[in-house]
């Protein structure tokens, strides 16, 4: 994928979130079919938390202070981790997954402002993705913000972010079927 494609896809997610969830009542944004299933609001908050955890990594890359993780020097391991995580966050994948505790939504109930906060966050994320363009040909390897032992290239990280957003958008859209 390339920079404009990532930015376009992130913009599309923003538009769909605003279009489908922007006018929902607070109770609908927070509705959960059962314990252990996230609400629309929790899905959005999870994406904000996860994406923002990459911002310090992006800043270190821009500042020239990024250091390749030790495991990032093992080419086949970098490739394995990247492919594994990317497959795990495929938008069409229906199998539920547990996330790292650091990426769990911090609360269960959110106000209607969660949609606006998500859309504003997307604007910041798109800007950060744009700032990564000069570094994409450098074959930089980063560690997952949640686990330093999971490593992948910067390019795969951006693919993961986009796929992960689409996956959670699909999960949130599935919840809309309960309101009809």
Coordinates of C-alpha atoms in Angstrom, one line a residue:
X1 CA 0.0 0.0 0.0
X2 CA 1.2 3.6 -0.5
X3 CA 0.7 6.7 1.5
X4 CA -2.2 8.1 -0.4
X5 CA -4.0 4.8 -0.2
X6 CA -3.5 4.6 3.6
X7 CA -4.8 8.2 3.9
X8 CA -7.7 7.5 1.6
X9 CA -8.7 4.4 3.5
X10 CA -8.5 6.1 6.9
X11 CA -10.6 9.0 5.5
X12 CA -13.2 6.5 4.3
X13 CA -13.3 4.9 7.8
X14 CA -13.8 8.4 9.3
X15 CA -16.7 9.2 6.9
X16 CA -18.4 5.8 7.6
X17 CA -18.1 6.3 11.3
X18 CA -19.6 9.7 11.1
X19 CA -22.3 8.6 8.7
X20 CA -23.4 5.5 10.6
X21 CA -22.8 6.5 14.2
X22 CA -22.8 10.3 14.3
X23 CA -26.5 10.6 15.1
X24 CA -26.8 7.6 17.4
X25 CA -28.1 8.1 20.9
X26 CA -25.7 7.5 23.8
X27 CA -27.5 4.3 24.8
X28 CA -27.1 2.9 21.2
X29 CA -23.4 3.8 21.1
X30 CA -22.9 1.9 24.4
X31 CA -25.2 -1.0 23.7
X32 CA -23.6 -4.5 24.0
X33 CA -25.3 -7.7 23.0
X34 CA -23.5 -9.6 25.7
X35 CA -20.6 -9.4 28.2
X36 CA -17.3 -9.7 26.4
X37 CA -18.5 -8.0 23.2
X38 CA -17.5 -4.4 22.8
X39 CA -20.0 -1.6 22.1
X40 CA -19.7 0.8 19.1
X41 CA -18.2 3.3 21.5
X42 CA -15.7 0.8 22.9
X43 CA -14.6 -0.1 19.4
X44 CA -13.9 3.5 18.6
X45 CA -12.1 4.2 21.9
X46 CA -10.0 1.1 21.3
X47 CA -8.9 2.4 17.9
X48 CA -8.0 5.8 19.3
X49 CA -5.9 4.2 22.1
X50 CA -4.2 1.7 19.7
X51 CA -3.4 4.3 17.0
X52 CA -2.2 6.9 19.4
X53 CA 0.3 4.3 20.9
X54 CA 2.1 4.5 17.5
X55 CA 2.5 8.3 17.7
X56 CA 5.7 8.2 19.9
X57 CA 7.2 5.6 17.4
X58 CA 6.4 7.9 14.5
X59 CA 7.9 10.9 16.4
X60 CA 11.1 9.0 17.1
X61 CA 11.4 8.1 13.4
X62 CA 10.9 11.8 12.4
X63 CA 13.4 12.9 15.0
X64 CA 16.0 10.4 14.0
X65 CA 16.1 8.8 17.4
X66 CA 14.4 5.5 16.4
X67 CA 16.5 2.5 17.1
X68 CA 15.9 -0.8 15.3
X69 CA 14.7 -3.4 17.9
X70 CA 17.1 -6.3 18.5
X71 CA 14.6 -8.8 17.0
X72 CA 14.2 -6.4 14.1
X73 CA 17.6 -7.5 12.8
X74 CA 16.3 -11.0 12.1
X75 CA 14.7 -10.7 8.7
X76 CA 12.6 -13.8 8.7
X77 CA 11.2 -13.0 12.2
X78 CA 10.2 -9.5 11.1
X79 CA 8.4 -10.9 8.1
X80 CA 6.7 -13.6 10.2
X81 CA 5.5 -11.1 12.8
X82 CA 4.2 -8.7 10.2
X83 CA 2.3 -11.3 8.3
X84 CA 0.9 -12.9 11.4
X85 CA -0.4 -9.6 12.9
X86 CA -1.7 -8.4 9.5
X87 CA -3.6 -11.6 9.1
X88 CA -5.0 -11.4 12.6
X89 CA -6.5 -8.0 11.9
X90 CA -8.0 -8.7 8.5
X91 CA -11.3 -6.8 8.3
X92 CA -13.3 -10.0 7.2
X93 CA -12.0 -12.1 10.0
X94 CA -14.9 -13.0 12.3
X95 CA -13.0 -14.9 15.0
X96 CA -12.8 -12.7 18.2
X97 CA -9.4 -11.9 19.5
X98 CA -8.1 -10.6 22.8
X99 CA -6.1 -7.4 22.7
X100 CA -3.2 -6.3 24.9
X101 CA -4.3 -4.8 28.2
X102 CA -2.7 -1.4 27.2
X103 CA -5.2 -1.2 24.3
X104 CA -8.3 -2.1 26.2
X105 CA -11.0 0.7 26.4
X106 CA -10.5 2.2 29.8
X107 CA -14.2 2.5 30.5
X108 CA -17.5 0.9 29.5
X109 CA -19.8 3.9 28.9
X110 CA -19.0 6.9 26.6
X111 CA -20.9 10.0 25.8
X112 CA -22.0 10.9 22.2
X113 CA -18.8 12.9 21.8
X114 CA -16.9 9.7 21.2
X115 CA -17.7 9.8 17.5
X116 CA -16.4 13.4 17.2
X117 CA -13.3 12.5 19.2
X118 CA -12.7 9.5 16.8
X119 CA -13.1 11.7 13.7
X120 CA -10.7 14.3 15.2
X121 CA -8.3 11.6 16.1
X122 CA -8.4 10.3 12.5
X123 CA -7.4 13.8 11.3
X124 CA -4.3 13.6 13.5
X125 CA -3.6 10.0 12.4
X126 CA -3.8 10.8 8.7
X127 CA -1.3 13.7 9.3
X128 CA 1.0 11.3 11.1
X129 CA 0.8 8.8 8.3
X130 CA 1.7 11.5 5.8
X131 CA 4.8 12.4 7.9
X132 CA 6.0 8.8 7.5
X133 CA 6.2 9.0 3.7
X134 CA 9.9 10.0 3.5
X135 CA 10.9 7.0 5.6
X136 CA 9.0 4.3 3.8
X137 CA 11.9 3.3 1.5
X138 CA 14.2 3.0 4.4
X139 CA 12.9 -0.5 5.4
X140 CA 12.6 0.6 9.0
X141 CA 11.6 -2.0 11.5
X142 CA 9.6 -1.0 14.6
X143 CA 8.4 -2.9 17.6
X144 CA 4.7 -3.1 18.4
X145 CA 3.9 -0.4 20.9
X146 CA 2.2 -3.1 23.0
X147 CA 5.0 -5.7 22.9
X148 CA 8.6 -5.0 22.1
X149 CA 9.0 -8.7 21.0
X150 CA 6.6 -8.2 18.1
X151 CA 8.4 -6.5 15.2
X152 CA 7.5 -5.5 11.7
X153 CA 8.3 -2.9 9.1
X154 CA 7.0 0.6 9.2
X155 CA 5.1 -0.1 6.0
X156 CA 3.4 -3.2 7.5
X157 CA 2.6 -1.2 10.6
X158 CA 0.6 1.2 8.5
X159 CA -1.1 -1.7 6.7
X160 CA -1.9 -3.1 10.2
X161 CA -3.4 0.2 11.4
X162 CA -5.7 0.5 8.3
X163 CA -6.8 -3.2 8.4
X164 CA -7.4 -3.0 12.1
X165 CA -9.6 0.1 11.7
X166 CA -11.6 -1.7 9.0
X167 CA -12.0 -4.7 11.2
X168 CA -13.4 -2.7 14.1
X169 CA -15.6 -0.6 11.8
X170 CA -17.1 -3.9 10.6
X171 CA -17.6 -5.1 14.2
X172 CA -19.3 -1.8 15.1
X173 CA -21.5 -1.9 12.0
X174 CA -22.6 -5.4 12.9
X175 CA -24.0 -4.0 16.1
X176 CA -26.3 -1.7 14.1
X177 CA -28.3 -4.7 12.9
X178 CA -29.7 -5.0 16.5
X179 CA -31.3 -1.5 16.3
X180 CA -33.5 -2.3 13.3

